[in-house]
Coordinates of N, CA and C in Angstrom, one line a residue:
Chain M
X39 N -52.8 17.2 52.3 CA -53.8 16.5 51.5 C -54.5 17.5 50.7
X40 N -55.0 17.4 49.5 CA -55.5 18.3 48.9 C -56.5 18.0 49.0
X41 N -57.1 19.4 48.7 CA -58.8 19.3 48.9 C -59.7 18.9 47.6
X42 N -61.0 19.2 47.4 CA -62.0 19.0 46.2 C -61.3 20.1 45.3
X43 N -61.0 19.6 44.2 CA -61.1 20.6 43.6 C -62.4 20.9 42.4
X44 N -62.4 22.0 41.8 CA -63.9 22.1 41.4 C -63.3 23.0 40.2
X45 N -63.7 23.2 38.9 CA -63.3 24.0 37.7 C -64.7 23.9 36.7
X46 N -65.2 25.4 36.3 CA -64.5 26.6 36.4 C -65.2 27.1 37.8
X47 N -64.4 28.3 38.0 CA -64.9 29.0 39.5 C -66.1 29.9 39.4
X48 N -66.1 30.5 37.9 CA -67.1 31.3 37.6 C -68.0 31.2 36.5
X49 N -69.0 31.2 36.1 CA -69.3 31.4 34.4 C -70.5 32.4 33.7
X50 N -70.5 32.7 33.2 CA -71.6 33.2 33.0 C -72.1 32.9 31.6
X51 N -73.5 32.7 31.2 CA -73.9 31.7 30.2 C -75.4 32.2 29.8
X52 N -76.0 32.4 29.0 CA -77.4 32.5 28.2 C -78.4 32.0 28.6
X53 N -79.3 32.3 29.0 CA -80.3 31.4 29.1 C -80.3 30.3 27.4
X54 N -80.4 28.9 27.9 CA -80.7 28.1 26.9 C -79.2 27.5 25.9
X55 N -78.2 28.2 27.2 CA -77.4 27.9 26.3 C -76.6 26.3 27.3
X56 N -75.7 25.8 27.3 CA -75.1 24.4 28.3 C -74.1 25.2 29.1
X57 N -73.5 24.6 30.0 CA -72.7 24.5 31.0 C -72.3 23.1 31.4
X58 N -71.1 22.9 31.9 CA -70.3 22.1 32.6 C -69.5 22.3 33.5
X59 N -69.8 21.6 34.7 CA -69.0 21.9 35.5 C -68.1 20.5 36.1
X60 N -66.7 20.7 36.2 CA -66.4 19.2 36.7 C -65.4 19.5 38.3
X61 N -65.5 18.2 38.8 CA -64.8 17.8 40.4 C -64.2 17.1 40.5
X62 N -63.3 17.4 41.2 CA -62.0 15.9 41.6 C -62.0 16.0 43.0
X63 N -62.1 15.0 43.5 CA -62.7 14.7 44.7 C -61.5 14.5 45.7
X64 N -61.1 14.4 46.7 CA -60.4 14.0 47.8 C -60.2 12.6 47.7
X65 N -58.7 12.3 47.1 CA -58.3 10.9 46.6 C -58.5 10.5 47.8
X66 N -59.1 8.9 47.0 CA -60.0 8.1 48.1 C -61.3 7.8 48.6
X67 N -61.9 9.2 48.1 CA -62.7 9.4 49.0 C -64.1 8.4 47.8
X68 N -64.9 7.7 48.2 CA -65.7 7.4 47.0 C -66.9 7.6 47.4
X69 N -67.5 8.8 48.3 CA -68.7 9.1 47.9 C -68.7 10.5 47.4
X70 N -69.2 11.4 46.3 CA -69.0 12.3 46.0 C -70.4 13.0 45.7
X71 N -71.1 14.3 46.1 CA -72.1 14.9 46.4 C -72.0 15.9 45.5
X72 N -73.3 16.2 44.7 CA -73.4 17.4 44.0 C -74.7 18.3 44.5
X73 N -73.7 19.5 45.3 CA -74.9 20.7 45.5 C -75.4 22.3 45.0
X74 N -76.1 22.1 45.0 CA -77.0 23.2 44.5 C -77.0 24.6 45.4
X75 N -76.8 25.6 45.5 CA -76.8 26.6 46.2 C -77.5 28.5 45.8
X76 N -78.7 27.9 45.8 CA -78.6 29.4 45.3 C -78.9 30.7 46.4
X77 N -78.8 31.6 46.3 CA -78.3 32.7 47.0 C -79.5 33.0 48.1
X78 N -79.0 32.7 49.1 CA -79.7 32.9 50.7 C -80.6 31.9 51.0
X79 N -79.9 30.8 50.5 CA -80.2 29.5 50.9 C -79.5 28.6 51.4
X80 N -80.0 27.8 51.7 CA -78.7 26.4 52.0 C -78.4 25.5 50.6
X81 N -77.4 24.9 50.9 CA -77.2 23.9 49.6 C -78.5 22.7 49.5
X82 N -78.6 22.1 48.6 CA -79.8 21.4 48.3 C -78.7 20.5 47.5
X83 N -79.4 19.2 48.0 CA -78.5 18.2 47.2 C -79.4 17.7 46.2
X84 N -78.4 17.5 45.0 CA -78.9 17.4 43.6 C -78.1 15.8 43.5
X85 N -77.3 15.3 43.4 CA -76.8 13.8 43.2 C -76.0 13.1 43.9
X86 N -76.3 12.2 44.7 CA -74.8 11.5 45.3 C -74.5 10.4 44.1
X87 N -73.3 10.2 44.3 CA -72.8 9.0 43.7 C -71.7 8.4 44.8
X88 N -71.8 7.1 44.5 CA -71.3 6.2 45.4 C -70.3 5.1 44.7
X89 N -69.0 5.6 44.7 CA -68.0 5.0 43.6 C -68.9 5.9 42.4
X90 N -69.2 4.4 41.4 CA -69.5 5.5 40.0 C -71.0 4.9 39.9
X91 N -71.6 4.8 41.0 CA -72.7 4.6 41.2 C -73.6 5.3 41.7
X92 N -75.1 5.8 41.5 CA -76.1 6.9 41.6 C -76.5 6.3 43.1
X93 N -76.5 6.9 43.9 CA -77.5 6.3 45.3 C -78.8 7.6 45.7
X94 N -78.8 8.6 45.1 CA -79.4 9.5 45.2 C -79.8 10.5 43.9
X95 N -80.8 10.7 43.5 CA -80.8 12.0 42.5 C -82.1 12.5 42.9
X96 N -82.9 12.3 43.4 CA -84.4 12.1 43.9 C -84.3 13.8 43.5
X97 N -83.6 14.6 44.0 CA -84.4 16.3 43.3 C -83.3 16.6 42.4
X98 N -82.4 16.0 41.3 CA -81.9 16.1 40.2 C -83.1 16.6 39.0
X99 N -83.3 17.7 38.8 CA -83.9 18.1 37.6 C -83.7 17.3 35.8
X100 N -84.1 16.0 35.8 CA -83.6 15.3 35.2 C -83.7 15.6 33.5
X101 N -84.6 16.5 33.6 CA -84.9 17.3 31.5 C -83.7 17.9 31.1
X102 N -83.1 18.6 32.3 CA -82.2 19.7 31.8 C -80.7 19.2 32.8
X103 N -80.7 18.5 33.5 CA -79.5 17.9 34.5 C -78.8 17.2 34.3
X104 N -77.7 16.4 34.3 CA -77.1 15.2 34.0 C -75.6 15.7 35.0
X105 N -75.2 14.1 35.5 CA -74.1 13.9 36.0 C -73.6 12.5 36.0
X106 N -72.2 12.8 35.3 CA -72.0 11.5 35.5 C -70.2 11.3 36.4
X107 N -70.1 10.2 37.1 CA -68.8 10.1 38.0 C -68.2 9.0 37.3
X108 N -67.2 9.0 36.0 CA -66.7 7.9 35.4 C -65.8 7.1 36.1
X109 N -65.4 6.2 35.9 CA -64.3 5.4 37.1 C -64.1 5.7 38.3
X110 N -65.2 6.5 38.9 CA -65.5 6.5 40.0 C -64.4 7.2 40.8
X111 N -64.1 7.9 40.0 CA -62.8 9.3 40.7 C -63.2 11.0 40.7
X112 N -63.3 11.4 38.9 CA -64.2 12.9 38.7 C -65.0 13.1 38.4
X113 N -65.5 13.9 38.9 CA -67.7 13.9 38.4 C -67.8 15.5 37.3
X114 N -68.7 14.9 36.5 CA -69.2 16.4 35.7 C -70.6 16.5 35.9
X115 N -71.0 17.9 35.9 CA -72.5 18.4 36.3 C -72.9 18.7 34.8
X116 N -73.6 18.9 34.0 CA -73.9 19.5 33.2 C -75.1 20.1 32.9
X117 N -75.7 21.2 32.5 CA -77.1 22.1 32.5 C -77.5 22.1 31.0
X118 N -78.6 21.7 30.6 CA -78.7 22.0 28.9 C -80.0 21.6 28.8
X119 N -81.3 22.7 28.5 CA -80.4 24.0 28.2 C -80.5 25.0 30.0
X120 N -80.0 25.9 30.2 CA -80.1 26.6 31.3 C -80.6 27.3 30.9
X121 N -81.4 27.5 32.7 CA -82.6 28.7 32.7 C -82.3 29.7 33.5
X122 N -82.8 30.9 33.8 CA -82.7 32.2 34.7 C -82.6 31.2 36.1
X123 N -83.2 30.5 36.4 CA -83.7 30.0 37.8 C -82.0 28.9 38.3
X124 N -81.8 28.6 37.3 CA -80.3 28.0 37.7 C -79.4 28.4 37.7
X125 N -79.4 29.9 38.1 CA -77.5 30.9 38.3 C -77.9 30.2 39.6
X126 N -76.6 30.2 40.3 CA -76.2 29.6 41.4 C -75.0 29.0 41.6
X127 N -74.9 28.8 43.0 CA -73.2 28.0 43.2 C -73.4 26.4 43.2
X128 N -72.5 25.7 42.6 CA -72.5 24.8 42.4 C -71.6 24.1 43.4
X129 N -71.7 23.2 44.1 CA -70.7 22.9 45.1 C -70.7 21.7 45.1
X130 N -69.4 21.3 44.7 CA -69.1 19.4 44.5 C -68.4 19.0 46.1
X131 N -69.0 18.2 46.6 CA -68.0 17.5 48.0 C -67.9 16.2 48.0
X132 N -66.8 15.7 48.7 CA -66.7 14.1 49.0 C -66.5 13.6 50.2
X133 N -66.7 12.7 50.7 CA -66.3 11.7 51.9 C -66.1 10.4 51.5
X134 N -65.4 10.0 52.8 CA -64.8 9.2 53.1 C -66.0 7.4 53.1
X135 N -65.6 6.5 53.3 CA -66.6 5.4 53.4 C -66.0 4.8 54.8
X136 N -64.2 4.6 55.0 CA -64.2 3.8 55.9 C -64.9 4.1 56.9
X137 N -64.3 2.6 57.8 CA -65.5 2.9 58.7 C -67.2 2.6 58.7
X138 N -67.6 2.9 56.9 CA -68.8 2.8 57.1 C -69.1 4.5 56.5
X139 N -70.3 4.5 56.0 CA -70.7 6.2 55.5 C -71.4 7.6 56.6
X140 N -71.9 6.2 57.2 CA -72.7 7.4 58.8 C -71.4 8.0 59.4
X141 N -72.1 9.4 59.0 CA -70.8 9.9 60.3 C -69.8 11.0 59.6
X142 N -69.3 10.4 58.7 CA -68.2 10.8 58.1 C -68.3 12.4 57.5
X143 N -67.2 13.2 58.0 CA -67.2 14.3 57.4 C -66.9 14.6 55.8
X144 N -68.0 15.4 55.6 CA -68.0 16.1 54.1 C -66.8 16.8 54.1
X145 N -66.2 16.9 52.8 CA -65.5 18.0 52.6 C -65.9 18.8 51.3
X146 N -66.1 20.2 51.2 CA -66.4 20.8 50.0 C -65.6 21.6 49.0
X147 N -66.0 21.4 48.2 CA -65.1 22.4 47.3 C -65.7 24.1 47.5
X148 N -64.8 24.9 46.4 CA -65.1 26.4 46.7 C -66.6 26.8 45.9
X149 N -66.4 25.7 45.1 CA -67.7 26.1 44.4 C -67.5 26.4 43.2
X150 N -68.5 26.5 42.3 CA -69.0 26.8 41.1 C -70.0 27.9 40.2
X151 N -69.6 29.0 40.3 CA -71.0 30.0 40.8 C -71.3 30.2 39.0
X152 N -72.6 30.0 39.0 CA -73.2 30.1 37.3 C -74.0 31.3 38.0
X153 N -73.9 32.0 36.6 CA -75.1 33.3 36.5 C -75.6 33.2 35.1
X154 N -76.8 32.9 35.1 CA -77.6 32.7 33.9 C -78.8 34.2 33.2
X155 N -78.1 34.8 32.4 CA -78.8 36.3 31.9 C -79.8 35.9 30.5
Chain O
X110 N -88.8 11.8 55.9 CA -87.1 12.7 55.5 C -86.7 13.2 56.6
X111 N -85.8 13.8 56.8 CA -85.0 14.1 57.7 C -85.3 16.2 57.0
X112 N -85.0 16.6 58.0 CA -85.7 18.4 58.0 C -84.7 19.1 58.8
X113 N -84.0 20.2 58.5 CA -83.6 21.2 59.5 C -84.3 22.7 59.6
X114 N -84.3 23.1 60.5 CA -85.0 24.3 60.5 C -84.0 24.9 61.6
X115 N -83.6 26.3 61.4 CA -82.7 27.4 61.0 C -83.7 28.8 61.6
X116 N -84.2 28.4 62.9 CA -85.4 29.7 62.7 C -84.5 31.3 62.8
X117 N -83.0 31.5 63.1 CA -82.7 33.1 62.8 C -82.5 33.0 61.4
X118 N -82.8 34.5 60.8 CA -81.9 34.4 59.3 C -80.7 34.6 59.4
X119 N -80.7 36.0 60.4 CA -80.0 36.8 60.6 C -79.8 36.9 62.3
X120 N -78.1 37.1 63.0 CA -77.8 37.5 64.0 C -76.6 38.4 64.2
X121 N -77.3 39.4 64.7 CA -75.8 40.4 65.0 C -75.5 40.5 66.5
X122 N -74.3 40.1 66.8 CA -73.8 40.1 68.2 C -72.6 41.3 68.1
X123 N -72.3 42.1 69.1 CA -71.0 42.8 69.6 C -69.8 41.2 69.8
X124 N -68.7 41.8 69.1 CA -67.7 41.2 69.6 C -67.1 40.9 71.4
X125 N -66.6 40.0 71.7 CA -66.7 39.4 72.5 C -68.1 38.9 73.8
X126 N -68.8 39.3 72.8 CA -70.6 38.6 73.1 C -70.4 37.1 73.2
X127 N -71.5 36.8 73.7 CA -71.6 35.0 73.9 C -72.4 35.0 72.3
X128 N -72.7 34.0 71.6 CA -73.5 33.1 70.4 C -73.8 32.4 70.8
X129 N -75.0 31.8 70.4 CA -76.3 30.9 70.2 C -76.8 31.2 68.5
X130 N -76.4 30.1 68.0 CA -77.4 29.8 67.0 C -78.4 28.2 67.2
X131 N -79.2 28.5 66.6 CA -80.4 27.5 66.7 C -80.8 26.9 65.9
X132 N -80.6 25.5 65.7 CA -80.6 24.2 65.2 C -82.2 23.4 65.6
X133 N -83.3 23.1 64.8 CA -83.9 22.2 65.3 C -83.7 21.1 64.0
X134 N -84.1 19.5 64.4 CA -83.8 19.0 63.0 C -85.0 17.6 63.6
X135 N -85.4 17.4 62.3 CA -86.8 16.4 62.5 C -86.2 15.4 61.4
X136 N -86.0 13.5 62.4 CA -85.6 12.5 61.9 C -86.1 11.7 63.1
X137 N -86.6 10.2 62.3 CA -87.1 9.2 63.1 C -85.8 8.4 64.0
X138 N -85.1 8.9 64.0 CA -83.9 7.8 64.8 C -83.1 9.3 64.7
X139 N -81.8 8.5 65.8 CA -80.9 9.1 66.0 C -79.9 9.8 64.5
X140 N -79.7 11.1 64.8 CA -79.3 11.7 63.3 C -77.8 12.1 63.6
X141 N -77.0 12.2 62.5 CA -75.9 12.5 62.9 C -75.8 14.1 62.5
X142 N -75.5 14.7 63.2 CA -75.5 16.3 63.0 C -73.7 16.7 62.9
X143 N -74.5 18.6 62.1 CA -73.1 18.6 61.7 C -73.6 20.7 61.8
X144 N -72.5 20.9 62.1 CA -72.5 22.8 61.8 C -71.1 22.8 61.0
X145 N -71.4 23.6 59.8 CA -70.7 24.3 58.7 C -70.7 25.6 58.9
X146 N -69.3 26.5 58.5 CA -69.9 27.8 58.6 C -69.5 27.6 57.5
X147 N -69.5 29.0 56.1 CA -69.3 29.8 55.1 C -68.7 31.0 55.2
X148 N -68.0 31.5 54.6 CA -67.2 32.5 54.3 C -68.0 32.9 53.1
X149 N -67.8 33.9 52.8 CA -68.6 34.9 51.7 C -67.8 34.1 50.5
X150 N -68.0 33.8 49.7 CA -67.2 33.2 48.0 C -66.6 32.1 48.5
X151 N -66.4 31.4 49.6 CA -66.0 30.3 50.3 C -66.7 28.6 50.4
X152 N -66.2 27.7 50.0 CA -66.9 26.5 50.1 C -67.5 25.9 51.8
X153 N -67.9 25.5 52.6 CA -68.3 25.2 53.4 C -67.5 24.2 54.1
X154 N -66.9 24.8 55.4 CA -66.0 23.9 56.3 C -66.7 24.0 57.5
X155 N -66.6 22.7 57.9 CA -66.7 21.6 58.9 C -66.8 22.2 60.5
X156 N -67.9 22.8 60.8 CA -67.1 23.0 62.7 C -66.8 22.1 63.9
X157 N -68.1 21.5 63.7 CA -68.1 20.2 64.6 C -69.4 19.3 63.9
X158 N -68.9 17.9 64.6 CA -70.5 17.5 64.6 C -70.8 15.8 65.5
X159 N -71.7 15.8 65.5 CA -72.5 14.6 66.2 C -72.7 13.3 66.1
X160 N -71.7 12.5 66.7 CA -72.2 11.3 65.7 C -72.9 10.1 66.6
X161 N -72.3 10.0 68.0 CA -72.6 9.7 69.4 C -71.9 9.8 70.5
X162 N -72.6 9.1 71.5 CA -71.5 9.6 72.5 C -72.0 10.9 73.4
X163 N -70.8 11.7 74.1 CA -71.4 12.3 74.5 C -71.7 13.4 73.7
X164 N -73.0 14.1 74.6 CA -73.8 14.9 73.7 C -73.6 16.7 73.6
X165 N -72.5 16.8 74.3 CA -71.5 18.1 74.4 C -70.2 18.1 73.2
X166 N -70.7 18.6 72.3 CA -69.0 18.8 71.2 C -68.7 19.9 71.1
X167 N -67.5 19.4 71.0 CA -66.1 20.8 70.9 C -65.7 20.6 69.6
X168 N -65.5 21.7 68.7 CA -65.6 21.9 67.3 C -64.1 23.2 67.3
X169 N -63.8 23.1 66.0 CA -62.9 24.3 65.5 C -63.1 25.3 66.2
X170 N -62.4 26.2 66.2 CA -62.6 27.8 66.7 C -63.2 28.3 67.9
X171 N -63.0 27.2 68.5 CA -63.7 27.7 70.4 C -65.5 27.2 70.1
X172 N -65.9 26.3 68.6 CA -67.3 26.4 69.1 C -67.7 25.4 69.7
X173 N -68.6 25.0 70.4 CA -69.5 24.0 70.7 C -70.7 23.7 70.6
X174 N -70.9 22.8 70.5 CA -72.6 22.3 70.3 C -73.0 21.3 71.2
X175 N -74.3 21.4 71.5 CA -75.1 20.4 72.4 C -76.6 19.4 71.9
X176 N -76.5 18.4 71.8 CA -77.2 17.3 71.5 C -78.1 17.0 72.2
X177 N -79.9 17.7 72.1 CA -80.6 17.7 73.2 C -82.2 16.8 72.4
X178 N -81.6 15.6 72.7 CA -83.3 14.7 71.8 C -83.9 15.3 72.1
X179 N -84.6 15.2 73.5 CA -86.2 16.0 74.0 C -86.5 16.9 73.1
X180 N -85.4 17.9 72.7 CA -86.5 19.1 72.0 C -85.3 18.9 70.9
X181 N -85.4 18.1 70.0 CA -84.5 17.7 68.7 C -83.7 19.3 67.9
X182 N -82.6 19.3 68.7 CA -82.1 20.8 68.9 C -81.2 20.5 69.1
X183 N -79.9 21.0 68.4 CA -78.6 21.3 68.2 C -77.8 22.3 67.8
X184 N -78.1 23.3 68.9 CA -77.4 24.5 68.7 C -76.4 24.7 69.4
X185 N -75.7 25.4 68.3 CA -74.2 26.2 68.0 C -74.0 27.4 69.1
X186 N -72.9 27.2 69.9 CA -72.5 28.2 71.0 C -71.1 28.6 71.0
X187 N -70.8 29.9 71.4 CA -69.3 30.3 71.2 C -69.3 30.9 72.5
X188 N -68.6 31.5 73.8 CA -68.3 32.0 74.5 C -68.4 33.5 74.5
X189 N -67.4 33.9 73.3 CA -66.7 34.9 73.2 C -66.7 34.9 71.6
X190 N -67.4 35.9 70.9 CA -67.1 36.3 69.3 C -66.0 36.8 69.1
X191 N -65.7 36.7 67.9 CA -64.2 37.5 67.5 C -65.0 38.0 65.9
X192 N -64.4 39.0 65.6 CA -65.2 39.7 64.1 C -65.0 38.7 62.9
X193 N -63.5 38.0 63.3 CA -63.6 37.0 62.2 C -64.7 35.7 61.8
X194 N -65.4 35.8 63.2 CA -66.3 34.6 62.9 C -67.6 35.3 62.2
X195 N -67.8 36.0 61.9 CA -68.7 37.2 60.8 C -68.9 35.9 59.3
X196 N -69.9 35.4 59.0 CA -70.2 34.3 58.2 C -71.5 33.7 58.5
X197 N -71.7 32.7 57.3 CA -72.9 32.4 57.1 C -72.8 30.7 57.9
X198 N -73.9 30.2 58.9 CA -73.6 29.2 59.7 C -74.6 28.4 59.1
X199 N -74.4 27.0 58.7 CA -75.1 25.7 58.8 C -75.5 24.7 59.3
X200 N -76.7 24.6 59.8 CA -76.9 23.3 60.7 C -77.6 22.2 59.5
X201 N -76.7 21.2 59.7 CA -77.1 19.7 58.9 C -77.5 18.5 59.3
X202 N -78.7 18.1 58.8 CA -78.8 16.6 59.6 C -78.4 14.9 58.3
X203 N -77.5 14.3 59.3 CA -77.0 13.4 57.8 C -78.0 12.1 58.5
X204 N -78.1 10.8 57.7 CA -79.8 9.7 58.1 C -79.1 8.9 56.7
X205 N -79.8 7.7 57.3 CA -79.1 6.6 55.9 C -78.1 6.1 56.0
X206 N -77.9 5.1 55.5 CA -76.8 4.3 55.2 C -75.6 4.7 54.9
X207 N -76.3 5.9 53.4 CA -75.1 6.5 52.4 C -75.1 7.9 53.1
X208 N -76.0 8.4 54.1 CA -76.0 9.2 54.4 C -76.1 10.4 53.6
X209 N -77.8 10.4 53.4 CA -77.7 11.7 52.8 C -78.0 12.8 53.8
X210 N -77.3 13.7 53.4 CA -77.0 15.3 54.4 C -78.0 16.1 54.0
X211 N -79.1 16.5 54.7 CA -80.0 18.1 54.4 C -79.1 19.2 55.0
X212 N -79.3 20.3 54.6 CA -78.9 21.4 55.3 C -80.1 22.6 55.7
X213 N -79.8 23.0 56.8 CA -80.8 24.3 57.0 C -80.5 25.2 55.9
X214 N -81.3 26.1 56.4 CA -81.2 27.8 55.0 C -80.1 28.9 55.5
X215 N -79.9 27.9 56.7 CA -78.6 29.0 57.5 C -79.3 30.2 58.2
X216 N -78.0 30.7 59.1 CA -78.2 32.2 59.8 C -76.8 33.1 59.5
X217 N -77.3 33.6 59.3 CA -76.1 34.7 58.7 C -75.3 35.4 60.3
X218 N -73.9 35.6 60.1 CA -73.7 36.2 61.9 C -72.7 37.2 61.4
X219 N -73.8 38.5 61.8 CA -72.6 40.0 62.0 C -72.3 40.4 63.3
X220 N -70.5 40.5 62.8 CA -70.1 40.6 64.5 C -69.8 42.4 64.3
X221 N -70.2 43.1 65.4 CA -69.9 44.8 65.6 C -68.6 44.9 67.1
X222 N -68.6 45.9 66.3 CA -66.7 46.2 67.3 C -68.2 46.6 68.7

């Protein structure tokens, strides 16, 4: 079974300038999580979506954030414009619903690591 | 909300040492818990985790974890380290429907020959 995949793995970008980042999730899986990670911290979640529906964005930085999950299969993160404070790893994960959503193991991708100079 | 707290940052054990990492997590009802480790440039995989039942889990790699309400505490135990398990550990609490997952800040674990 293949995992999350997540593209690009690295970037490096301007302050003020955009980024994109996109995920393909673990066919099947239709809840898909976008986290935030920055360095010597834990992940902070920034968006769930549920199929291609938002169930979460509550600390999505909404001036400069956007994500959207079309047909409710790949998700894109996008930054515009990006600031010093958002280098960080980006980490897309999905799970599963059967069953029900309590419970169910995440699975993550490797990540997305932005450095913003 | 649902809260984890992570009180080591940092733990260095000798290989073949016993581990204890320390998990507390603050939720009005029963939570479903979860330990992640990290590998350095690595995405976050799965050790074990809690969903009910009994309250002793056996996870990947020889770990285990114990589910203690009274003192809302779910920490991570190994027997016996090996240098490979040298990585950054996550304790998570998931709550809700859609289950949203917090995560601690982590403890970082260096294993010495």
């Amino acid at each position: 079974e293949a995992g999350v995949a997540q593209s690009p793995r690295y970037k490096i970008i301007e302050k003020r300038q955009s980024v994109a980042f996109w995920c393909n999730p673990i066919s099947g899986h239709a809840t898909l999580y976008w986290y935030q990670q920055i360095l010597g911290q834990g992940p902070k979640l920034l968006i769930q979506f549920q199929n291609n529906g938002v169930v979460d964005d509550s600390q999505l930085p909404k001036d400069r954030f956007s994500a959207e999950r079309l047909k409710g299969v790949d998700s894109t993160l996008k930054i515009q414009p990006a600031k010093l404070e958002d280098s960080a790893v980006y980490l897309c994960a999905s799970s599963s619903t059967l069953g029900g959503s309590a419970g169910n193991t995440i699975y993550f991708g490797e990540g997305s690591w932005l450095t913003v100079v | 909300a649902q809260s984890v707290t992570q009180p080591d940052i940092h733990i260095t054990v000798s290989e073949g040492a016993s581990l204890e990492l320390r998990c507390n997590y603050s939720y009005g009802a029963t939570p479903y818990l979860f330990w992640y480790v990290q590998s350095p440039g690595q995405g976050l995989q799965l050790l074990l985790k809690y969903f009910s039942g009994d309250t002793l889990v056996q996870g990947i790699k020889g770990f285990e974890a114990e589910f203690k309400r009274s003192q809302s505490s779910f920490n991570l135990r190994k027997p016996s380290v090996h240098w490979s398990d040298a990585a950054e550990y996550f304790c998570a609490v998931g709550a809700g429907g859609y289950q949203k997952v917090t995560f601690g800040t982590g403890t970082k674990l260096q294993v010495i020959p």
